[in-house]
């Protein structure tokens, strides 16, 4: 008895002394424990004395709104500190070893960023140069769940999800604006840009990729669902209205690898596998299946399907995580020759005055 108590005293004491939180909460000091508890946040450095987990992209310079009298007068380096020494910088950042502490910074020139985008579509060949929307994996699952699964036939006749390896480079006009790599997310319907800011955006920055983050109020795919826009030829006309004249006058941003960052060459796209909705949902004869009485893939009101439970529970983080893992695993299993993940760039889409959400800095 005594022996084991003494044993515990030693062991427990040693454990207690070595104890460290395994992650840092948002707005807390992450200088030493750099893993953020909120997986959609990252640890950004002010200087050698302070770094904090924040969700919004960090802007270098003075964070004047910070209530702390030191932090609101000190320039932020905004180096992203990585949890483990061996971790790689995300797309768009380069390694930096200031003061012997490894961090990731935005380079001075617009960088090439290579990462995966996913797009849900029917069987038709997709013209990639004419303006499309796409998503990261959680963003795609969010879209399928919230907008596609509840209809028979599925919205836009969607039958498959294509994965693209996309390489982007911001124009110098965009990168001059706080070193941003994305613009405002622009909605393309039948390849026509329907956002009222579209012309303003393109005139100011060129045909730049856009990005937006999905709210967690609708579905819990995460940590961060993102939607992307890749503006193409004749952005103001629909597929069938596009003609040679406008293709020449309004060329869009699609071009051969590597994109140069000219106003009409901001992204290139490579097919990198696809999966079918059947593979994902396990419903193998969907056209017949969804027409059977009482067969419903997903009903938003009950938050359930009938004769399938694949989509049950849109807000359930565990079920959403399971579906997302299944989605990724099917790609990984079909295409072992390609990495299943290429990292996530920061969604730093720019806004115009008036659209701009209030800047949240440390606090
Ligand atoms: C933040 O943490 C670092 C490393 O543990 C420490 O040196 C520094 O003093 C802390 N900063 C503040 C303001 O507490
Ligand atoms: C920084 O915060 C302190 C304390 O809240 C405040 O008194 C001061 O005016 C702030 N400084 C700036 C430059 O905003
Ligand atoms: C912050 O950085 C700017 C630009 O590099 C510089 O002009 C300014 O003096 C710096 N301010 C402080 C307080 O270091
Ligand atoms: C080509 O399309 C543009 C934009 O839709 C339209 O304004 C123009 O009249 C068309 N030109 C021809 C020759 O059809």
mmCIF file of C-alpha atoms and ligand atoms in Angstrom:
data_model
loop_
_atom_site.group_PDB
_atom_site.id
_atom_site.type_symbol
_atom_site.label_atom_id
_atom_site.label_comp_id
_atom_site.label_asym_id
_atom_site.label_seq_id
_atom_site.Cartn_x
_atom_site.Cartn_y
_atom_site.Cartn_z
ATOM 1 C CA UNK A 1 0.000 0.000 0.000
ATOM 2 C CA UNK A 2 2.563 2.448 1.193
ATOM 3 C CA UNK A 3 4.815 1.486 -1.685
ATOM 4 C CA UNK A 4 2.217 2.230 -4.330
ATOM 5 C CA UNK A 5 1.247 5.517 -2.683
ATOM 6 C CA UNK A 6 4.863 6.604 -2.703
ATOM 7 C CA UNK A 7 5.114 5.440 -6.296
ATOM 8 C CA UNK A 8 2.117 7.562 -7.235
ATOM 9 C CA UNK A 9 3.485 10.556 -5.405
ATOM 10 C CA UNK A 10 6.553 10.420 -7.575
ATOM 11 C CA UNK A 11 4.847 9.596 -10.838
ATOM 12 C CA UNK A 12 1.890 11.891 -10.359
ATOM 13 C CA UNK A 13 4.115 14.770 -9.366
ATOM 14 C CA UNK A 14 6.249 14.247 -12.429
ATOM 15 C CA UNK A 15 3.126 14.096 -14.603
ATOM 16 C CA UNK A 16 1.718 17.238 -13.018
ATOM 17 C CA UNK A 17 4.958 19.156 -13.578
ATOM 18 C CA UNK A 18 5.219 18.070 -17.180
ATOM 19 C CA UNK A 19 1.557 18.808 -17.840
ATOM 20 C CA UNK A 20 0.761 21.174 -20.678
ATOM 21 C CA UNK A 21 -2.550 21.922 -22.310
ATOM 22 C CA UNK A 22 -2.533 20.161 -25.646
ATOM 23 C CA UNK A 23 -4.079 23.104 -27.453
ATOM 24 C CA UNK A 24 -4.553 26.842 -27.054
ATOM 25 C CA UNK A 25 -7.924 28.565 -26.942
ATOM 26 C CA UNK A 26 -8.787 31.394 -29.316
ATOM 27 C CA UNK A 27 -7.162 34.740 -28.324
ATOM 28 C CA UNK A 28 -4.874 33.023 -25.773
ATOM 29 C CA UNK A 29 -1.076 33.005 -25.906
ATOM 30 C CA UNK A 30 0.000 30.281 -28.330
ATOM 31 C CA UNK A 31 3.729 31.119 -28.309
ATOM 32 C CA UNK A 32 4.557 27.752 -26.798
ATOM 33 C CA UNK A 33 1.519 25.493 -27.456
ATOM 34 C CA UNK A 34 0.879 26.365 -31.085
ATOM 35 C CA UNK A 35 -1.912 23.988 -31.819
ATOM 36 C CA UNK A 36 -5.218 25.866 -31.690
ATOM 37 C CA UNK A 37 -8.174 24.112 -30.054
ATOM 38 C CA UNK A 38 -10.440 25.563 -32.719
ATOM 39 C CA UNK A 39 -9.207 23.717 -35.797
ATOM 40 C CA UNK A 40 -10.363 26.535 -38.057
ATOM 41 C CA UNK A 41 -8.051 28.988 -36.256
ATOM 42 C CA UNK A 42 -4.269 29.354 -36.602
ATOM 43 C CA UNK A 43 -1.526 30.617 -34.291
ATOM 44 C CA UNK A 44 -0.259 34.006 -35.543
ATOM 45 C CA UNK A 45 2.699 35.824 -34.078
ATOM 46 C CA UNK A 46 2.848 39.457 -33.051
ATOM 47 C CA UNK A 47 6.497 39.321 -31.966
ATOM 48 C CA UNK A 48 8.679 37.153 -29.724
ATOM 49 C CA UNK A 49 6.430 37.899 -26.735
ATOM 50 C CA UNK A 50 2.957 37.222 -28.046
ATOM 51 C CA UNK A 51 1.155 35.027 -30.537
ATOM 52 C CA UNK A 52 -2.498 34.105 -30.498
ATOM 53 C CA UNK A 53 -5.000 31.725 -32.036
ATOM 54 C CA UNK A 54 -7.298 33.597 -34.390
ATOM 55 C CA UNK A 55 -9.768 32.572 -37.014
ATOM 56 C CA UNK A 56 -9.611 35.593 -39.275
ATOM 57 C CA UNK A 57 -6.606 36.113 -41.545
ATOM 58 C CA UNK A 58 -3.957 38.102 -39.658
ATOM 59 C CA UNK A 59 -3.048 41.498 -41.121
ATOM 60 C CA UNK A 60 0.502 42.672 -40.567
ATOM 61 C CA UNK A 61 1.126 46.003 -38.807
ATOM 62 C CA UNK A 62 -0.653 47.593 -35.868
ATOM 63 C CA UNK A 63 -3.820 45.958 -34.523
ATOM 64 C CA UNK A 64 -5.175 49.201 -33.139
ATOM 65 C CA UNK A 65 -8.448 47.729 -31.853
ATOM 66 C CA UNK A 66 -6.739 45.321 -29.497
ATOM 67 C CA UNK A 67 -7.704 46.272 -25.932
ATOM 68 C CA UNK A 68 -4.232 45.385 -24.656
ATOM 69 C CA UNK A 69 -2.094 48.547 -24.419
ATOM 70 C CA UNK A 70 1.056 46.778 -25.630
ATOM 71 C CA UNK A 71 -0.476 44.673 -28.367
ATOM 72 C CA UNK A 72 -2.345 47.606 -29.870
ATOM 73 C CA UNK A 73 0.923 49.498 -30.386
ATOM 74 C CA UNK A 74 3.187 46.720 -31.610
ATOM 75 C CA UNK A 75 3.551 45.695 -35.234
ATOM 76 C CA UNK A 76 2.365 42.163 -35.919
ATOM 77 C CA UNK A 77 4.596 39.960 -38.055
ATOM 78 C CA UNK A 78 1.600 37.654 -38.627
ATOM 79 C CA UNK A 79 3.901 34.687 -39.010
ATOM 80 C CA UNK A 80 1.858 31.541 -38.719
ATOM 81 C CA UNK A 81 3.483 29.342 -36.069
ATOM 82 C CA UNK A 82 3.039 25.639 -36.802
ATOM 83 C CA UNK A 83 2.144 23.122 -34.088
ATOM 84 C CA UNK A 84 5.034 20.754 -34.817
ATOM 85 C CA UNK A 85 8.500 21.637 -36.048
ATOM 86 C CA UNK A 86 8.209 19.258 -38.997
ATOM 87 C CA UNK A 87 4.870 20.672 -40.227
ATOM 88 C CA UNK A 88 4.693 22.185 -43.699
ATOM 89 C CA UNK A 89 3.532 25.713 -44.423
ATOM 90 C CA UNK A 90 0.108 25.840 -46.021
ATOM 91 C CA UNK A 91 -0.265 26.853 -49.695
ATOM 92 C CA UNK A 92 0.515 30.559 -50.121
ATOM 93 C CA UNK A 93 3.064 30.749 -47.301
ATOM 94 C CA UNK A 94 6.824 30.212 -47.194
ATOM 95 C CA UNK A 95 9.022 29.093 -44.349
ATOM 96 C CA UNK A 96 10.703 31.747 -42.231
ATOM 97 C CA UNK A 97 13.149 31.179 -39.369
ATOM 98 C CA UNK A 98 13.239 34.570 -37.613
ATOM 99 C CA UNK A 99 14.898 34.233 -34.159
ATOM 100 C CA UNK A 100 15.260 30.503 -34.695
ATOM 101 C CA UNK A 101 11.512 30.010 -34.432
ATOM 102 C CA UNK A 102 10.005 28.392 -37.472
ATOM 103 C CA UNK A 103 7.022 30.227 -38.890
ATOM 104 C CA UNK A 104 5.285 30.769 -42.205
ATOM 105 C CA UNK A 105 4.954 34.131 -43.889
ATOM 106 C CA UNK A 106 3.378 35.464 -47.028
ATOM 107 C CA UNK A 107 6.085 35.977 -49.672
ATOM 108 C CA UNK A 108 6.598 39.449 -51.175
ATOM 109 C CA UNK A 109 5.374 38.392 -54.639
ATOM 110 C CA UNK A 110 2.045 36.639 -55.275
ATOM 111 C CA UNK A 111 2.765 32.915 -54.709
ATOM 112 C CA UNK A 112 1.625 29.885 -56.648
ATOM 113 C CA UNK A 113 -0.814 27.916 -54.514
ATOM 114 C CA UNK A 114 -1.702 24.318 -55.370
ATOM 115 C CA UNK A 115 -4.602 22.614 -53.599
ATOM 116 C CA UNK A 116 -7.682 20.504 -54.278
ATOM 117 C CA UNK A 117 -11.077 21.788 -55.280
ATOM 118 C CA UNK A 118 -14.146 19.596 -55.719
ATOM 119 C CA UNK A 119 -17.096 20.130 -57.993
ATOM 120 C CA UNK A 120 -20.448 18.339 -58.130
ATOM 121 C CA UNK A 121 -21.808 17.906 -61.638
ATOM 122 C CA UNK A 122 -23.893 15.773 -64.005
ATOM 123 C CA UNK A 123 -22.339 13.506 -66.658
ATOM 124 C CA UNK A 124 -21.716 16.312 -69.147
ATOM 125 C CA UNK A 125 -18.201 17.536 -69.782
ATOM 126 C CA UNK A 126 -17.548 20.699 -67.799
ATOM 127 C CA UNK A 127 -16.024 23.701 -69.601
ATOM 128 C CA UNK A 128 -13.483 24.854 -67.029
ATOM 129 C CA UNK A 129 -12.670 28.093 -68.826
ATOM 130 C CA UNK A 130 -16.174 29.554 -68.673
ATOM 131 C CA UNK A 131 -16.642 30.328 -64.992
ATOM 132 C CA UNK A 132 -17.255 27.757 -62.257
ATOM 133 C CA UNK A 133 -17.782 27.404 -58.547
ATOM 134 C CA UNK A 134 -16.044 24.685 -56.562
ATOM 135 C CA UNK A 135 -15.363 23.831 -52.918
ATOM 136 C CA UNK A 136 -12.953 22.156 -50.557
ATOM 137 C CA UNK A 137 -14.036 18.721 -49.286
ATOM 138 C CA UNK A 138 -16.131 19.928 -46.300
ATOM 139 C CA UNK A 139 -17.608 22.731 -48.421
ATOM 140 C CA UNK A 140 -18.639 20.226 -51.091
ATOM 141 C CA UNK A 141 -20.305 17.927 -48.553
ATOM 142 C CA UNK A 142 -22.120 20.939 -47.115
ATOM 143 C CA UNK A 143 -23.394 21.807 -50.583
ATOM 144 C CA UNK A 144 -24.530 18.258 -51.397
ATOM 145 C CA UNK A 145 -26.295 17.912 -48.071
ATOM 146 C CA UNK A 146 -27.942 21.317 -47.951
ATOM 147 C CA UNK A 147 -28.830 21.889 -51.598
ATOM 148 C CA UNK A 148 -28.639 18.680 -53.604
ATOM 149 C CA UNK A 149 -29.691 15.578 -51.677
ATOM 150 C CA UNK A 150 -33.282 16.670 -50.978
ATOM 151 C CA UNK A 151 -34.465 16.534 -54.618
ATOM 152 C CA UNK A 152 -35.420 13.688 -56.962
ATOM 153 C CA UNK A 153 -33.759 13.794 -59.437
ATOM 154 C CA UNK A 154 -30.946 15.517 -57.600
ATOM 155 C CA UNK A 155 -30.449 19.237 -58.207
ATOM 156 C CA UNK A 156 -28.878 19.933 -61.634
ATOM 157 C CA UNK A 157 -28.931 16.163 -62.274
ATOM 158 C CA UNK A 158 -25.802 15.822 -60.157
ATOM 159 C CA UNK A 159 -24.323 12.320 -60.405
ATOM 160 C CA UNK A 160 -20.652 12.708 -59.551
ATOM 161 C CA UNK A 161 -18.003 14.781 -57.794
ATOM 162 C CA UNK A 162 -14.817 15.677 -59.653
ATOM 163 C CA UNK A 163 -11.610 16.524 -57.847
ATOM 164 C CA UNK A 164 -9.343 19.116 -59.436
ATOM 165 C CA UNK A 165 -5.793 20.015 -58.594
ATOM 166 C CA UNK A 166 -5.974 23.783 -58.950
ATOM 167 C CA UNK A 167 -3.016 26.136 -59.016
ATOM 168 C CA UNK A 168 -3.718 29.822 -58.500
ATOM 169 C CA UNK A 169 -1.703 33.006 -58.504
ATOM 170 C CA UNK A 170 -3.164 36.362 -57.449
ATOM 171 C CA UNK A 171 -2.773 39.410 -59.677
ATOM 172 C CA UNK A 172 -0.406 42.085 -58.406
ATOM 173 C CA UNK A 173 -3.392 44.399 -57.918
ATOM 174 C CA UNK A 174 -4.975 41.887 -55.534
ATOM 175 C CA UNK A 175 -1.765 40.990 -53.737
ATOM 176 C CA UNK A 176 -1.036 44.683 -53.164
ATOM 177 C CA UNK A 177 -4.227 44.675 -51.083
ATOM 178 C CA UNK A 178 -2.855 43.174 -47.824
ATOM 179 C CA UNK A 179 -1.180 40.265 -49.691
ATOM 180 C CA UNK A 180 -4.465 38.575 -50.422
ATOM 181 C CA UNK A 181 -4.707 35.524 -52.616
ATOM 182 C CA UNK A 182 -8.480 35.492 -53.065
ATOM 183 C CA UNK A 183 -11.171 37.964 -53.920
ATOM 184 C CA UNK A 184 -14.832 38.036 -53.081
ATOM 185 C CA UNK A 185 -16.643 34.760 -53.744
ATOM 186 C CA UNK A 186 -18.679 35.173 -56.936
ATOM 187 C CA UNK A 187 -21.634 32.964 -57.707
ATOM 188 C CA UNK A 188 -21.695 31.481 -61.225
ATOM 189 C CA UNK A 189 -25.064 30.258 -62.487
ATOM 190 C CA UNK A 190 -24.852 28.553 -65.889
ATOM 191 C CA UNK A 191 -21.379 30.139 -66.067
ATOM 192 C CA UNK A 192 -22.797 33.635 -65.616
ATOM 193 C CA UNK A 193 -21.592 35.720 -62.704
ATOM 194 C CA UNK A 194 -24.715 36.783 -60.822
ATOM 195 C CA UNK A 195 -23.075 38.754 -58.023
ATOM 196 C CA UNK A 196 -23.726 42.518 -58.388
ATOM 197 C CA UNK A 197 -20.080 43.130 -57.388
ATOM 198 C CA UNK A 198 -18.773 41.024 -60.245
ATOM 199 C CA UNK A 199 -17.869 43.785 -62.673
ATOM 200 C CA UNK A 200 -16.337 45.971 -59.978
ATOM 201 C CA UNK A 201 -14.242 43.059 -58.764
ATOM 202 C CA UNK A 202 -12.973 42.066 -62.207
ATOM 203 C CA UNK A 203 -12.302 45.668 -63.279
ATOM 204 C CA UNK A 204 -10.300 46.335 -60.143
ATOM 205 C CA UNK A 205 -8.338 43.101 -59.728
ATOM 206 C CA UNK A 206 -8.657 41.039 -62.910
ATOM 207 C CA UNK A 207 -10.196 37.545 -63.115
ATOM 208 C CA UNK A 208 -9.177 36.453 -59.644
ATOM 209 C CA UNK A 209 -10.270 33.340 -57.758
ATOM 210 C CA UNK A 210 -12.709 34.066 -54.946
ATOM 211 C CA UNK A 211 -13.341 32.323 -51.640
ATOM 212 C CA UNK A 212 -15.894 32.228 -48.842
ATOM 213 C CA UNK A 213 -16.290 30.166 -45.665
ATOM 214 C CA UNK A 214 -19.444 28.183 -44.872
ATOM 215 C CA UNK A 215 -21.371 29.015 -41.703
ATOM 216 C CA UNK A 216 -21.634 26.250 -39.106
ATOM 217 C CA UNK A 217 -25.287 27.153 -38.486
ATOM 218 C CA UNK A 218 -26.393 25.052 -41.468
ATOM 219 C CA UNK A 219 -24.128 22.017 -41.336
ATOM 220 C CA UNK A 220 -21.110 20.942 -39.342
ATOM 221 C CA UNK A 221 -18.689 19.793 -41.995
ATOM 222 C CA UNK A 222 -15.379 21.088 -40.971
ATOM 223 C CA UNK A 223 -13.305 22.439 -39.503
ATOM 224 C CA UNK A 224 -13.796 24.917 -42.308
ATOM 225 C CA UNK A 225 -15.967 24.451 -45.376
ATOM 226 C CA UNK A 226 -15.008 26.753 -48.247
ATOM 227 C CA UNK A 227 -16.482 27.644 -51.584
ATOM 228 C CA UNK A 228 -14.422 28.984 -54.425
ATOM 229 C CA UNK A 229 -15.131 30.897 -57.617
ATOM 230 C CA UNK A 230 -13.007 30.693 -60.752
ATOM 231 C CA UNK A 231 -14.175 33.468 -63.109
ATOM 232 C CA UNK A 232 -14.149 32.529 -66.762
ATOM 233 C CA UNK A 233 -14.763 33.835 -70.270
ATOM 234 C CA UNK A 234 -17.734 36.170 -70.843
ATOM 235 C CA UNK A 235 -18.662 36.232 -67.151
ATOM 236 C CA UNK A 236 -21.818 38.224 -67.842
ATOM 237 C CA UNK A 237 -23.438 35.736 -70.230
ATOM 238 C CA UNK A 238 -24.773 32.254 -69.726
ATOM 239 C CA UNK A 239 -23.217 29.208 -71.473
ATOM 240 C CA UNK A 240 -25.374 29.446 -74.554
ATOM 241 C CA UNK A 241 -24.942 33.233 -74.969
ATOM 242 C CA UNK A 242 -21.144 33.214 -75.025
ATOM 243 C CA UNK A 243 -19.655 33.973 -78.427
ATOM 244 C CA UNK A 244 -16.235 34.512 -79.982
ATOM 245 C CA UNK A 245 -16.357 38.296 -79.547
ATOM 246 C CA UNK A 246 -16.890 38.249 -75.824
ATOM 247 C CA UNK A 247 -14.472 35.347 -75.326
ATOM 248 C CA UNK A 248 -11.745 37.565 -76.770
ATOM 249 C CA UNK A 249 -12.788 40.707 -74.946
ATOM 250 C CA UNK A 250 -13.425 39.066 -71.613
ATOM 251 C CA UNK A 251 -10.996 36.122 -71.504
ATOM 252 C CA UNK A 252 -11.405 35.009 -67.867
ATOM 253 C CA UNK A 253 -8.622 33.750 -65.600
ATOM 254 C CA UNK A 254 -8.179 30.133 -66.774
ATOM 255 C CA UNK A 255 -4.809 29.403 -68.385
ATOM 256 C CA UNK A 256 -2.036 26.844 -68.830
ATOM 257 C CA UNK A 257 0.112 25.848 -65.855
ATOM 258 C CA UNK A 258 1.744 27.761 -64.231
ATOM 259 C CA UNK A 259 -0.556 30.786 -63.919
ATOM 260 C CA UNK A 260 1.395 34.033 -64.294
ATOM 261 C CA UNK A 261 -0.822 36.294 -62.195
ATOM 262 C CA UNK A 262 -1.672 38.434 -65.245
ATOM 263 C CA UNK A 263 -5.280 39.638 -65.097
ATOM 264 C CA UNK A 264 -6.323 36.877 -67.525
ATOM 265 C CA UNK A 265 -4.116 34.072 -66.145
ATOM 266 C CA UNK A 266 -4.777 33.457 -62.462
ATOM 267 C CA UNK A 267 -5.555 29.719 -62.293
ATOM 268 C CA UNK A 268 -4.935 26.409 -64.012
ATOM 269 C CA UNK A 269 -6.845 23.196 -63.421
ATOM 270 C CA UNK A 270 -5.985 19.498 -63.609
ATOM 271 C CA UNK A 271 -8.477 16.645 -63.297
ATOM 272 C CA UNK A 272 -7.462 14.507 -60.358
ATOM 273 C CA UNK A 273 -10.105 11.842 -60.003
ATOM 274 C CA UNK A 274 -13.832 11.602 -59.493
ATOM 275 C CA UNK A 275 -16.382 9.618 -57.497
ATOM 276 C CA UNK A 276 -20.056 8.984 -58.144
ATOM 277 C CA UNK A 277 -22.928 9.905 -55.878
ATOM 278 C CA UNK A 278 -23.744 6.175 -55.858
ATOM 279 C CA UNK A 279 -20.348 5.376 -54.378
ATOM 280 C CA UNK A 280 -20.809 8.074 -51.771
ATOM 281 C CA UNK A 281 -24.364 7.341 -50.659
ATOM 282 C CA UNK A 282 -24.478 3.601 -51.331
ATOM 283 C CA UNK A 283 -27.676 4.021 -53.390
ATOM 284 C CA UNK A 284 -26.752 2.130 -56.545
ATOM 285 C CA UNK A 285 -29.869 2.511 -58.700
ATOM 286 C CA UNK A 286 -30.764 6.096 -57.833
ATOM 287 C CA UNK A 287 -32.928 6.934 -60.894
ATOM 288 C CA UNK A 288 -35.248 4.045 -60.092
ATOM 289 C CA UNK A 289 -34.822 4.274 -56.332
ATOM 290 C CA UNK A 290 -35.847 7.876 -55.803
ATOM 291 C CA UNK A 291 -39.058 7.404 -57.797
ATOM 292 C CA UNK A 292 -40.309 4.601 -55.561
ATOM 293 C CA UNK A 293 -43.108 5.541 -53.167
ATOM 294 C CA UNK A 294 -41.837 6.953 -49.861
ATOM 295 C CA UNK A 295 -38.232 6.859 -50.992
ATOM 296 C CA UNK A 296 -36.553 10.101 -50.099
ATOM 297 C CA UNK A 297 -32.813 10.585 -49.926
ATOM 298 C CA UNK A 298 -33.047 13.471 -47.464
ATOM 299 C CA UNK A 299 -35.882 15.590 -46.086
ATOM 300 C CA UNK A 300 -34.854 18.906 -44.538
ATOM 301 C CA UNK A 301 -37.942 19.145 -42.345
ATOM 302 C CA UNK A 302 -37.397 15.834 -40.589
ATOM 303 C CA UNK A 303 -33.609 15.983 -41.077
ATOM 304 C CA UNK A 304 -33.773 12.348 -42.225
ATOM 305 C CA UNK A 305 -34.121 10.206 -45.298
ATOM 306 C CA UNK A 306 -36.580 7.387 -45.833
ATOM 307 C CA UNK A 307 -35.189 4.031 -47.011
ATOM 308 C CA UNK A 308 -31.727 5.468 -46.488
ATOM 309 C CA UNK A 309 -30.128 7.067 -43.467
ATOM 310 C CA UNK A 310 -27.010 8.307 -45.201
ATOM 311 C CA UNK A 311 -27.833 12.014 -44.788
ATOM 312 C CA UNK A 312 -29.580 11.857 -41.390
ATOM 313 C CA UNK A 313 -28.526 14.606 -38.978
ATOM 314 C CA UNK A 314 -27.168 17.641 -40.854
ATOM 315 C CA UNK A 315 -26.051 19.389 -37.626
ATOM 316 C CA UNK A 316 -24.573 16.296 -36.006
ATOM 317 C CA UNK A 317 -20.789 16.837 -35.954
ATOM 318 C CA UNK A 318 -20.095 13.119 -35.530
ATOM 319 C CA UNK A 319 -22.242 12.083 -38.488
ATOM 320 C CA UNK A 320 -20.930 14.928 -40.637
ATOM 321 C CA UNK A 321 -17.366 13.907 -39.786
ATOM 322 C CA UNK A 322 -18.180 10.297 -40.692
ATOM 323 C CA UNK A 323 -19.657 11.321 -44.065
ATOM 324 C CA UNK A 324 -16.705 13.603 -44.795
ATOM 325 C CA UNK A 325 -14.243 10.825 -43.924
ATOM 326 C CA UNK A 326 -16.132 8.453 -46.222
ATOM 327 C CA UNK A 327 -15.966 11.016 -49.031
ATOM 328 C CA UNK A 328 -12.200 11.413 -48.625
ATOM 329 C CA UNK A 329 -11.608 7.682 -48.205
ATOM 330 C CA UNK A 330 -13.338 6.858 -51.471
ATOM 331 C CA UNK A 331 -10.993 9.239 -53.295
ATOM 332 C CA UNK A 332 -7.972 7.891 -51.414
ATOM 333 C CA UNK A 333 -8.939 4.287 -52.210
ATOM 334 C CA UNK A 334 -9.569 4.943 -55.913
ATOM 335 C CA UNK A 335 -6.511 7.093 -56.481
ATOM 336 C CA UNK A 336 -3.680 5.884 -54.244
ATOM 337 C CA UNK A 337 -1.174 7.454 -56.667
ATOM 338 C CA UNK A 338 -2.209 10.962 -55.576
ATOM 339 C CA UNK A 339 -2.009 12.554 -52.127
ATOM 340 C CA UNK A 340 -5.386 12.751 -50.428
ATOM 341 C CA UNK A 341 -4.703 16.262 -49.182
ATOM 342 C CA UNK A 342 -2.582 19.152 -50.450
ATOM 343 C CA UNK A 343 -3.189 21.570 -47.560
ATOM 344 C CA UNK A 344 -5.600 24.447 -47.250
ATOM 345 C CA UNK A 345 -4.862 28.026 -48.259
ATOM 346 C CA UNK A 346 -6.264 30.839 -46.109
ATOM 347 C CA UNK A 347 -9.611 32.100 -47.366
ATOM 348 C CA UNK A 348 -8.654 35.783 -47.347
ATOM 349 C CA UNK A 349 -11.243 36.972 -49.889
ATOM 350 C CA UNK A 350 -11.333 40.708 -50.182
ATOM 351 C CA UNK A 351 -14.355 42.950 -49.718
ATOM 352 C CA UNK A 352 -15.226 46.413 -50.827
ATOM 353 C CA UNK A 353 -16.053 49.181 -48.395
ATOM 354 C CA UNK A 354 -19.561 48.579 -47.183
ATOM 355 C CA UNK A 355 -19.312 44.816 -47.757
ATOM 356 C CA UNK A 356 -16.360 44.514 -45.472
ATOM 357 C CA UNK A 357 -17.163 42.599 -42.281
ATOM 358 C CA UNK A 358 -15.920 44.342 -39.117
ATOM 359 C CA UNK A 359 -12.268 43.617 -38.590
ATOM 360 C CA UNK A 360 -11.801 41.376 -35.585
ATOM 361 C CA UNK A 361 -8.341 41.500 -34.169
ATOM 362 C CA UNK A 362 -6.950 40.064 -30.981
ATOM 363 C CA UNK A 363 -8.938 40.942 -27.887
HETATM 364 C C1 LIG B 1 3.450 34.124 -24.052
HETATM 365 O O1 LIG B 1 4.118 32.904 -23.931
HETATM 366 C C2 LIG B 1 5.525 32.985 -24.063
HETATM 367 C C3 LIG B 1 6.096 31.581 -24.112
HETATM 368 O O2 LIG B 1 5.570 30.795 -23.095
HETATM 369 C C4 LIG B 1 6.084 33.811 -22.912
HETATM 370 O O3 LIG B 1 7.484 33.930 -23.050
HETATM 371 C C5 LIG B 1 5.446 35.188 -22.968
HETATM 372 O O4 LIG B 1 5.857 35.966 -21.869
HETATM 373 C C6 LIG B 1 3.928 35.093 -22.948
HETATM 374 N N1 LIG B 1 3.389 36.411 -23.177
HETATM 375 C C7 LIG B 1 2.527 37.008 -22.341
HETATM 376 C C8 LIG B 1 2.134 38.396 -22.682
HETATM 377 O O5 LIG B 1 2.066 36.420 -21.392
HETATM 378 C C1 LIG B 2 -4.509 50.691 -26.509
HETATM 379 O O1 LIG B 2 -5.314 50.233 -25.438
HETATM 380 C C2 LIG B 2 -5.272 51.076 -24.298
HETATM 381 C C3 LIG B 2 -5.989 50.392 -23.153
HETATM 382 O O2 LIG B 2 -7.266 49.944 -23.556
HETATM 383 C C4 LIG B 2 -5.870 52.441 -24.653
HETATM 384 O O3 LIG B 2 -5.847 53.306 -23.542
HETATM 385 C C5 LIG B 2 -5.067 53.042 -25.803
HETATM 386 O O4 LIG B 2 -5.654 54.218 -26.254
HETATM 387 C C6 LIG B 2 -4.966 52.053 -26.971
HETATM 388 N N1 LIG B 2 -4.008 52.558 -27.925
HETATM 389 C C7 LIG B 2 -4.267 52.701 -29.219
HETATM 390 C C8 LIG B 2 -3.133 53.166 -30.061
HETATM 391 O O5 LIG B 2 -5.362 52.468 -29.681
HETATM 392 C C1 LIG B 3 5.457 49.352 -37.802
HETATM 393 O O1 LIG B 3 5.811 49.069 -39.140
HETATM 394 C C2 LIG B 3 5.751 50.229 -39.969
HETATM 395 C C3 LIG B 3 5.987 49.791 -41.388
HETATM 396 O O2 LIG B 3 7.062 48.891 -41.462
HETATM 397 C C4 LIG B 3 6.771 51.260 -39.493
HETATM 398 O O3 LIG B 3 6.711 52.411 -40.302
HETATM 399 C C5 LIG B 3 6.440 51.631 -38.050
HETATM 400 O O4 LIG B 3 7.433 52.518 -37.543
HETATM 401 C C6 LIG B 3 6.369 50.384 -37.173
HETATM 402 N N1 LIG B 3 5.880 50.790 -35.867
HETATM 403 C C7 LIG B 3 6.362 50.312 -34.737
HETATM 404 C C8 LIG B 3 5.724 50.800 -33.475
HETATM 405 O O5 LIG B 3 7.263 49.497 -34.705
HETATM 406 C C1 LIG B 4 -21.757 38.288 -78.285
HETATM 407 O O1 LIG B 4 -22.162 38.265 -76.924
HETATM 408 C C2 LIG B 4 -22.240 39.524 -76.322
HETATM 409 C C3 LIG B 4 -22.516 39.319 -74.854
HETATM 410 O O2 LIG B 4 -23.476 38.339 -74.628
HETATM 411 C C4 LIG B 4 -23.325 40.338 -77.000
HETATM 412 O O3 LIG B 4 -23.427 41.628 -76.412
HETATM 413 C C5 LIG B 4 -22.968 40.477 -78.467
HETATM 414 O O4 LIG B 4 -24.007 41.136 -79.154
HETATM 415 C C6 LIG B 4 -22.732 39.109 -79.099
HETATM 416 N N1 LIG B 4 -22.195 39.303 -80.432
HETATM 417 C C7 LIG B 4 -22.588 38.603 -81.477
HETATM 418 C C8 LIG B 4 -21.917 38.894 -82.765
HETATM 419 O O5 LIG B 4 -23.482 37.766 -81.378
#
